[in-house]
mmCIF file of C-alpha atoms in Angstrom:
data_model
loop_
_atom_site.group_PDB
_atom_site.id
_atom_site.type_symbol
_atom_site.label_atom_id
_atom_site.label_comp_id
_atom_site.label_asym_id
_atom_site.label_seq_id
_atom_site.Cartn_x
_atom_site.Cartn_y
_atom_site.Cartn_z
ATOM 1 C CA MET G 2 122.966 147.873 143.939
ATOM 2 C CA ALA G 3 120.567 145.531 145.684
ATOM 3 C CA VAL G 4 121.707 143.555 148.695
ATOM 4 C CA GLY G 5 120.446 140.004 149.123
ATOM 5 C CA THR G 6 119.460 138.380 152.374
ATOM 6 C CA GLY G 7 120.987 135.344 153.987
ATOM 7 C CA PRO G 8 119.809 133.118 156.805
ATOM 8 C CA GLU G 9 118.067 134.919 159.626
ATOM 9 C CA ASN G 10 117.113 137.703 157.168
ATOM 10 C CA ARG G 11 120.490 139.417 157.513
ATOM 11 C CA PRO G 12 122.213 141.187 154.603
ATOM 12 C CA ARG G 13 124.628 139.055 152.671
ATOM 13 C CA SER G 14 128.118 140.486 152.391
ATOM 14 C CA ARG G 15 129.670 142.296 149.461
ATOM 15 C CA VAL G 16 133.146 142.571 148.020
ATOM 16 C CA LEU G 17 134.770 145.772 149.272
ATOM 17 C CA MET G 18 136.949 147.460 146.672
ATOM 18 C CA VAL G 19 139.075 150.294 148.062
ATOM 19 C CA ALA G 20 141.232 152.674 146.037
ATOM 20 C CA GLY G 21 143.017 155.829 147.115
ATOM 21 C CA THR G 22 144.194 154.343 150.397
ATOM 22 C CA HIS G 23 147.173 156.504 149.498
ATOM 23 C CA GLY G 24 145.910 159.841 148.214
ATOM 24 C CA ASN G 25 148.596 160.419 145.581
ATOM 25 C CA GLU G 26 147.926 157.109 143.820
ATOM 26 C CA ARG G 27 145.458 158.249 141.168
ATOM 27 C CA ASN G 28 144.822 155.275 138.892
ATOM 28 C CA GLY G 29 142.722 153.146 141.241
ATOM 29 C CA PRO G 30 140.402 155.997 142.288
ATOM 30 C CA TRP G 31 139.929 157.012 138.648
ATOM 31 C CA LEU G 32 138.851 153.470 137.805
ATOM 32 C CA LEU G 33 136.598 153.333 140.855
ATOM 33 C CA GLU G 34 134.767 156.462 139.733
ATOM 34 C CA HIS G 35 134.477 155.078 136.201
ATOM 35 C CA TRP G 36 133.047 151.763 137.414
ATOM 36 C CA GLY G 37 130.638 153.521 139.747
ATOM 37 C CA GLN G 38 129.214 155.568 136.872
ATOM 38 C CA ARG G 39 129.325 152.701 134.354
ATOM 39 C CA PRO G 40 128.944 149.373 136.185
ATOM 40 C CA HIS G 41 128.914 147.479 132.880
ATOM 41 C CA ALA G 42 132.546 148.552 132.318
ATOM 42 C CA LEU G 43 133.718 146.085 134.981
ATOM 43 C CA ALA G 44 133.154 142.350 134.640
ATOM 44 C CA CYS G 45 132.090 141.763 138.234
ATOM 45 C CA ALA G 46 131.122 138.097 137.712
ATOM 46 C CA GLY G 47 127.694 138.753 139.174
ATOM 47 C CA LEU G 48 128.969 139.760 142.626
ATOM 48 C CA GLU G 49 127.805 142.762 144.599
ATOM 49 C CA LEU G 50 130.558 145.362 145.062
ATOM 50 C CA GLU G 51 131.103 148.191 147.517
ATOM 51 C CA LEU G 52 133.299 150.831 145.857
ATOM 52 C CA VAL G 53 135.004 153.100 148.393
ATOM 53 C CA LEU G 54 137.599 155.870 148.194
ATOM 54 C CA GLY G 55 140.000 155.037 150.998
ATOM 55 C CA ASN G 56 141.353 158.407 152.073
ATOM 56 C CA PRO G 57 139.207 161.186 150.565
ATOM 57 C CA VAL G 58 141.030 164.039 152.325
ATOM 58 C CA ALA G 59 144.471 162.899 151.180
ATOM 59 C CA HIS G 60 143.101 162.204 147.705
ATOM 60 C CA GLY G 61 141.770 165.765 147.532
ATOM 61 C CA ARG G 62 145.227 167.090 148.382
ATOM 62 C CA ASN G 63 147.086 164.611 146.143
ATOM 63 C CA SER G 64 149.067 163.571 149.215
ATOM 64 C CA ARG G 65 149.910 160.057 150.354
ATOM 65 C CA TYR G 66 148.363 160.760 153.775
ATOM 66 C CA ILE G 67 147.532 163.568 156.186
ATOM 67 C CA ASP G 68 148.579 162.416 159.677
ATOM 68 C CA ARG G 69 149.808 158.875 159.110
ATOM 69 C CA ASP G 70 149.764 156.124 156.475
ATOM 70 C CA LEU G 71 146.189 154.787 156.295
ATOM 71 C CA ASN G 72 147.535 151.395 155.252
ATOM 72 C CA ARG G 73 149.387 151.199 158.574
ATOM 73 C CA SER G 74 146.416 152.404 160.657
ATOM 74 C CA PHE G 75 144.389 149.202 161.079
ATOM 75 C CA GLU G 76 146.346 147.786 164.024
ATOM 76 C CA PRO G 77 143.725 146.606 166.576
ATOM 77 C CA SER G 78 145.466 148.251 169.538
ATOM 78 C CA LEU G 79 145.619 151.538 167.644
ATOM 79 C CA LEU G 80 141.960 151.385 166.656
ATOM 80 C CA ALA G 81 140.955 150.650 170.233
ATOM 81 C CA ASN G 82 142.901 153.578 171.697
ATOM 82 C CA PRO G 83 140.405 156.447 172.263
ATOM 83 C CA SER G 84 143.219 158.961 172.660
ATOM 84 C CA CYS G 85 144.363 158.371 169.076
ATOM 85 C CA GLN G 86 142.393 160.772 166.879
ATOM 86 C CA GLU G 87 144.679 161.059 163.847
ATOM 87 C CA LEU G 88 142.692 161.476 160.654
ATOM 88 C CA GLU G 89 143.712 158.138 159.173
ATOM 89 C CA VAL G 90 142.946 156.217 162.361
ATOM 90 C CA GLN G 91 139.495 157.787 162.426
ATOM 91 C CA ARG G 92 139.051 156.852 158.776
ATOM 92 C CA ALA G 93 140.093 153.260 159.514
ATOM 93 C CA ARG G 94 137.424 153.061 162.219
ATOM 94 C CA GLN G 95 134.839 154.482 159.813
ATOM 95 C CA LEU G 96 135.670 151.909 157.152
ATOM 96 C CA ILE G 97 135.368 149.034 159.604
ATOM 97 C CA ASP G 98 132.133 150.371 161.095
ATOM 98 C CA SER G 99 130.616 150.872 157.653
ATOM 99 C CA HIS G 100 131.996 147.958 155.664
ATOM 100 C CA GLY G 101 133.566 145.493 158.096
ATOM 101 C CA PRO G 102 132.022 142.015 158.425
ATOM 102 C CA GLY G 103 129.699 143.369 161.122
ATOM 103 C CA GLY G 104 129.278 146.818 159.599
ATOM 104 C CA LEU G 105 126.244 148.680 158.320
ATOM 105 C CA SER G 106 126.993 147.487 154.789
ATOM 106 C CA PRO G 107 128.942 144.302 155.548
ATOM 107 C CA CYS G 108 131.761 143.014 153.370
ATOM 108 C CA SER G 109 133.752 139.821 153.837
ATOM 109 C CA VAL G 110 136.348 140.330 151.078
ATOM 110 C CA ALA G 111 138.543 143.427 150.690
ATOM 111 C CA LEU G 112 140.494 144.300 147.556
ATOM 112 C CA ASP G 113 142.878 147.237 148.030
ATOM 113 C CA LEU G 114 144.011 148.820 144.751
ATOM 114 C CA HIS G 115 147.460 150.424 144.732
ATOM 115 C CA SER G 116 150.105 151.687 142.342
ATOM 116 C CA THR G 117 153.841 152.002 142.886
ATOM 117 C CA THR G 118 156.757 153.994 141.480
ATOM 118 C CA SER G 119 158.765 150.763 141.483
ATOM 119 C CA SER G 120 158.932 148.484 138.423
ATOM 120 C CA MET G 121 156.817 145.775 140.050
ATOM 121 C CA GLY G 122 154.582 145.083 137.059
ATOM 122 C CA ASN G 123 151.167 143.694 137.964
ATOM 123 C CA CYS G 124 151.364 141.765 141.213
ATOM 124 C CA LEU G 125 149.597 140.737 144.404
ATOM 125 C CA VAL G 126 150.529 141.474 148.023
ATOM 126 C CA LEU G 127 149.351 139.220 150.842
ATOM 127 C CA TYR G 128 149.735 139.672 154.587
ATOM 128 C CA GLY G 129 150.086 136.391 156.436
ATOM 129 C CA ARG G 130 148.914 132.913 155.500
ATOM 130 C CA ARG G 131 145.132 132.857 155.779
ATOM 131 C CA PRO G 132 143.768 129.992 153.633
ATOM 132 C CA THR G 133 141.148 132.259 152.034
ATOM 133 C CA ASP G 134 143.795 134.757 150.901
ATOM 134 C CA LEU G 135 146.098 132.052 149.595
ATOM 135 C CA ALA G 136 143.285 130.367 147.670
ATOM 136 C CA LEU G 137 142.239 133.655 146.087
ATOM 137 C CA ALA G 138 145.844 134.457 145.147
ATOM 138 C CA ALA G 139 146.397 130.958 143.738
ATOM 139 C CA GLY G 140 143.353 131.315 141.504
ATOM 140 C CA ILE G 141 144.519 134.691 140.201
ATOM 141 C CA GLN G 142 148.063 133.442 139.650
ATOM 142 C CA ALA G 143 146.729 130.491 137.665
ATOM 143 C CA GLU G 144 144.736 132.862 135.446
ATOM 144 C CA LEU G 145 147.204 135.729 134.944
ATOM 145 C CA GLY G 146 150.547 134.445 136.242
ATOM 146 C CA LEU G 147 150.958 137.369 138.665
ATOM 147 C CA PRO G 148 153.837 137.240 141.169
ATOM 148 C CA ILE G 149 152.911 137.228 144.844
ATOM 149 C CA TYR G 150 154.711 139.102 147.623
ATOM 150 C CA LEU G 151 153.885 137.560 150.995
ATOM 151 C CA HIS G 152 154.586 140.165 153.668
ATOM 152 C CA GLU G 153 154.684 138.833 157.220
ATOM 153 C CA ALA G 154 156.662 138.847 160.445
ATOM 154 C CA ASP G 155 157.863 142.440 160.133
ATOM 155 C CA GLY G 156 157.239 144.370 163.331
ATOM 156 C CA ALA G 157 158.106 147.666 161.643
ATOM 157 C CA GLN G 158 155.288 147.280 159.088
ATOM 158 C CA THR G 159 151.872 146.407 160.564
ATOM 159 C CA GLY G 160 148.231 147.501 160.550
ATOM 160 C CA PHE G 161 147.339 146.826 156.908
ATOM 161 C CA LEU G 162 143.796 147.434 155.689
ATOM 162 C CA VAL G 163 142.983 144.013 154.221
ATOM 163 C CA GLU G 164 143.923 142.260 157.463
ATOM 164 C CA ARG G 165 140.712 143.525 159.080
ATOM 165 C CA TRP G 166 138.501 141.582 156.639
ATOM 166 C CA PRO G 167 138.131 137.765 156.571
ATOM 167 C CA CYS G 168 139.688 137.648 153.111
ATOM 168 C CA GLY G 169 141.652 140.259 151.234
ATOM 169 C CA LEU G 170 144.688 141.175 149.206
ATOM 170 C CA VAL G 171 146.403 144.130 147.572
ATOM 171 C CA ILE G 172 146.594 144.550 143.817
ATOM 172 C CA GLU G 173 149.786 146.516 143.159
ATOM 173 C CA VAL G 174 150.758 147.849 139.714
ATOM 174 C CA GLY G 175 153.765 149.852 138.589
ATOM 175 C CA PRO G 176 155.811 151.709 137.677
ATOM 176 C CA VAL G 177 153.900 154.970 137.576
ATOM 177 C CA PRO G 178 154.863 158.328 139.115
ATOM 178 C CA GLN G 179 152.862 159.534 142.079
ATOM 179 C CA GLY G 180 149.909 161.682 141.056
ATOM 180 C CA VAL G 181 149.951 160.484 137.433
ATOM 181 C CA LEU G 182 147.339 158.558 135.425
ATOM 182 C CA GLN G 183 148.558 155.979 132.907
ATOM 183 C CA ALA G 184 146.395 153.869 130.628
ATOM 184 C CA LEU G 185 148.551 150.740 130.960
ATOM 185 C CA ILE G 186 148.436 150.872 134.764
ATOM 186 C CA CYS G 187 144.639 151.191 134.666
ATOM 187 C CA ARG G 188 144.320 148.295 132.221
ATOM 188 C CA GLN G 189 146.528 146.012 134.306
ATOM 189 C CA THR G 190 144.588 146.923 137.437
ATOM 190 C CA GLN G 191 141.269 146.106 135.796
ATOM 191 C CA LEU G 192 142.547 142.756 134.530
ATOM 192 C CA ALA G 193 143.661 141.777 138.035
ATOM 193 C CA VAL G 194 140.373 142.925 139.593
ATOM 194 C CA GLU G 195 138.298 140.986 137.074
ATOM 195 C CA ALA G 196 140.400 137.854 137.596
ATOM 196 C CA CYS G 197 139.902 138.186 141.345
ATOM 197 C CA LEU G 198 136.140 138.523 141.009
ATOM 198 C CA ALA G 199 136.013 135.555 138.636
ATOM 199 C CA VAL G 200 137.817 133.379 141.188
ATOM 200 C CA LEU G 201 135.395 134.469 143.909
ATOM 201 C CA ALA G 202 132.427 133.678 141.652
ATOM 202 C CA ARG G 203 133.762 130.191 140.981
ATOM 203 C CA ALA G 204 134.266 129.696 144.696
ATOM 204 C CA GLN G 205 130.667 130.773 145.331
ATOM 205 C CA ALA G 206 129.424 128.320 142.709
ATOM 206 C CA GLY G 207 131.453 125.498 144.261
ATOM 207 C CA SER G 208 133.446 125.065 141.046
ATOM 208 C CA LEU G 209 136.796 126.474 142.177
ATOM 209 C CA ARG G 210 139.734 124.528 140.760
ATOM 210 C CA LEU G 211 143.172 125.631 141.907
ATOM 211 C CA PRO G 212 146.588 124.674 140.508
ATOM 212 C CA PRO G 213 148.651 122.087 142.406
ATOM 213 C CA SER G 214 151.202 124.683 143.531
ATOM 214 C CA LEU G 215 151.607 128.375 144.321
ATOM 215 C CA GLU G 216 154.743 130.464 143.810
ATOM 216 C CA VAL G 217 155.328 133.085 146.486
ATOM 217 C CA HIS G 218 158.042 135.582 147.344
ATOM 218 C CA LEU G 219 158.354 135.443 151.122
ATOM 219 C CA HIS G 220 159.385 138.665 152.901
ATOM 220 C CA LEU G 221 162.761 138.397 154.652
ATOM 221 C CA GLY G 222 163.480 142.016 155.557
ATOM 222 C CA SER G 223 164.314 145.394 154.049
ATOM 223 C CA LEU G 224 167.444 147.437 153.298
ATOM 224 C CA ASP G 225 168.014 151.182 153.259
ATOM 225 C CA ILE G 226 170.518 153.053 151.137
ATOM 226 C CA PRO G 227 173.907 153.710 152.799
ATOM 227 C CA ARG G 228 173.799 156.821 154.987
ATOM 228 C CA ASP G 229 176.335 158.849 156.949
ATOM 229 C CA GLY G 230 176.166 159.611 160.642
ATOM 230 C CA ALA G 231 173.790 162.518 160.009
ATOM 231 C CA GLY G 232 171.413 160.315 158.034
ATOM 232 C CA GLN G 233 172.333 161.786 154.648
ATOM 233 C CA PRO G 234 172.587 159.441 151.621
ATOM 234 C CA GLU G 235 176.064 158.233 150.770
ATOM 235 C CA ALA G 236 174.849 156.303 147.731
ATOM 236 C CA CYS G 237 171.737 155.534 145.693
ATOM 237 C CA LEU G 238 170.501 152.379 144.045
ATOM 238 C CA HIS G 239 172.618 151.199 141.136
ATOM 239 C CA PRO G 240 171.052 151.752 137.691
ATOM 240 C CA ARG G 241 171.373 148.062 136.864
ATOM 241 C CA ARG G 242 169.314 147.111 139.900
ATOM 242 C CA LEU G 243 166.419 149.552 139.430
ATOM 243 C CA GLN G 244 164.469 147.554 136.823
ATOM 244 C CA ARG G 245 165.056 144.143 138.383
ATOM 245 C CA ASN G 246 162.216 143.471 140.774
ATOM 246 C CA TRP G 247 161.513 139.727 141.071
ATOM 247 C CA GLN G 248 165.039 138.951 139.789
ATOM 248 C CA PRO G 249 167.585 137.044 141.920
ATOM 249 C CA MET G 250 170.421 138.861 143.631
ATOM 250 C CA ALA G 251 173.543 137.243 145.065
ATOM 251 C CA PRO G 252 176.314 138.565 147.326
ATOM 252 C CA GLY G 253 178.679 140.795 145.350
ATOM 253 C CA ASP G 254 176.085 141.882 142.800
ATOM 254 C CA GLU G 255 175.959 145.617 142.116
ATOM 255 C CA LEU G 256 173.392 147.207 144.421
ATOM 256 C CA PHE G 257 174.306 150.816 145.232
ATOM 257 C CA CYS G 258 176.190 153.565 143.414
ATOM 258 C CA THR G 259 178.077 156.545 144.852
ATOM 259 C CA ALA G 260 177.922 160.054 143.412
ATOM 260 C CA SER G 261 181.313 159.448 141.796
ATOM 261 C CA GLY G 262 179.959 156.371 140.027
ATOM 262 C CA ASP G 263 181.557 153.688 142.178
ATOM 263 C CA ALA G 264 179.468 150.518 142.491
ATOM 264 C CA LEU G 265 178.806 149.103 145.963
ATOM 265 C CA PRO G 266 178.008 145.385 146.105
ATOM 266 C CA TYR G 267 175.198 143.640 147.905
ATOM 267 C CA SER G 268 176.371 142.436 151.303
ATOM 268 C CA PRO G 269 173.824 140.087 152.895
ATOM 269 C CA PRO G 270 172.426 141.091 156.285
ATOM 270 C CA PRO G 271 172.860 138.673 159.207
ATOM 271 C CA GLY G 272 171.121 135.371 158.623
ATOM 272 C CA LEU G 273 170.940 135.676 154.836
ATOM 273 C CA ALA G 274 174.561 135.031 153.901
ATOM 274 C CA GLU G 275 173.866 131.691 152.225
ATOM 275 C CA GLN G 276 170.610 132.671 150.514
ATOM 276 C CA THR G 277 169.853 133.982 147.072
ATOM 277 C CA VAL G 278 167.296 136.754 147.440
ATOM 278 C CA TRP G 279 164.730 138.310 145.102
ATOM 279 C CA PRO G 280 164.353 142.083 145.711
ATOM 280 C CA VAL G 281 160.954 143.785 145.442
ATOM 281 C CA PHE G 282 159.685 147.371 145.713
ATOM 282 C CA ILE G 283 163.075 148.614 144.558
ATOM 283 C CA ASN G 284 163.306 152.409 144.945
ATOM 284 C CA GLU G 285 159.623 152.918 145.823
ATOM 285 C CA ALA G 286 159.366 156.676 146.378
ATOM 286 C CA ALA G 287 157.030 156.478 149.367
ATOM 287 C CA TYR G 288 159.301 154.105 151.282
ATOM 288 C CA GLY G 289 162.180 156.547 151.635
ATOM 289 C CA GLU G 290 160.625 157.955 154.809
ATOM 290 C CA LYS G 291 160.436 154.404 156.163
ATOM 291 C CA GLY G 292 164.139 153.774 155.524
ATOM 292 C CA ILE G 293 163.419 151.178 152.843
ATOM 293 C CA ALA G 294 165.279 151.191 149.533
ATOM 294 C CA LEU G 295 164.187 147.658 148.681
ATOM 295 C CA SER G 296 162.791 144.577 150.381
ATOM 296 C CA LEU G 297 164.333 141.125 150.185
ATOM 297 C CA THR G 298 162.361 137.956 149.562
ATOM 298 C CA ARG G 299 162.905 134.238 149.132
ATOM 299 C CA ARG G 300 161.124 132.489 146.292
ATOM 300 C CA GLU G 301 159.221 129.387 147.384
ATOM 301 C CA ILE G 302 156.865 126.910 145.745
ATOM 302 C CA TRP G 303 154.050 125.699 148.000
ATOM 303 C CA ALA G 304 151.697 122.809 147.450
ATOM 304 C CA VAL G 305 148.059 123.916 147.414
ATOM 305 C CA PRO G 306 146.175 121.868 150.042
ATOM 306 C CA PRO G 307 142.430 121.095 149.788
ATOM 307 C CA ALA G 308 141.814 123.298 152.844
ATOM 308 C CA TRP G 309 142.510 126.459 150.832
ATOM 309 C CA PRO G 310 139.720 126.191 148.246
ATOM 310 C CA ALA G 311 137.389 124.786 150.892
ATOM 311 C CA ALA G 312 137.929 127.875 153.059
ATOM 312 C CA LEU G 313 137.317 130.265 150.175
ATOM 313 C CA GLU G 314 134.209 128.401 149.016
ATOM 314 C CA HIS G 315 132.791 128.514 152.535
ATOM 315 C CA LEU G 316 133.377 132.277 152.746
ATOM 316 C CA ALA G 317 132.055 132.925 149.231
ATOM 317 C CA GLU G 318 128.744 131.227 150.044
ATOM 318 C CA GLY G 319 127.782 134.392 151.934
ATOM 319 C CA LEU G 320 128.557 136.832 149.126
ATOM 320 C CA ALA G 321 125.658 138.724 147.603
ATOM 321 C CA CYS G 322 124.957 138.404 143.895
ATOM 322 C CA GLY G 323 124.046 141.326 141.663
ATOM 323 C CA THR G 324 120.810 141.649 139.798
#
């Protein structure tokens, strides 16, 4: 794919599309390979794309990661530590050197394609409140109605890939078992990708029109399953809760279930006693090692200020167009 030139004869930036950040998520990488071989199969809205397999070693082993989670390996202090030579940290450095805004093949937007074992449907994940990210998400939500999980202010979960690019978000689709391809998951992923690229193209053309408001699910914290003093499970998630991502939960609602079938109710953690919460990533298989059975969010409606589309249009001016 040809790369255009901007002012000062420098390469214009592309849209970085990463799949296989987690090696046992197979649907995104399969699509990436398909699009690479048949570019016409993806409606890219005339934008130049950089298609990259995130963690090739883990992908080859059908494992989520080798040394550490790649999607927690982009913390600046970690990247700058020369003594840290874990495979995923090295891979994070390679991706930034190759495709970061100042890289050999520069990109200014990053789309990270993921799948989940949780019944999340087709959704977007944002990290923080950058105007470019929020504008992009608002445009996609207006087109497809996708829910948005805004993850921020959680010291236990940091170093996400898309944070290292000026604009970026995660497209998350589920449920699908780890290591399994499913046609519906692939179709939903492609629809979200094409909507994202269409929004970026409108921003580049200066014709971006966003809705007056954006619905977000704001991260409040996470809960683990009940465990005994040795760390062994005392209960699992209740069957009636498993399929209810994005659905409200109030104190006393059934949340966990013991081996004998007894239901354990939701008891709000400190600070959330008076709030209705909307759980997400319920029973995600990969989060067990992180001590997360589900995350809690608060649903909010935000007005869309003019600064959001202005920021995205300014960034999109530097994107390269395909031939």
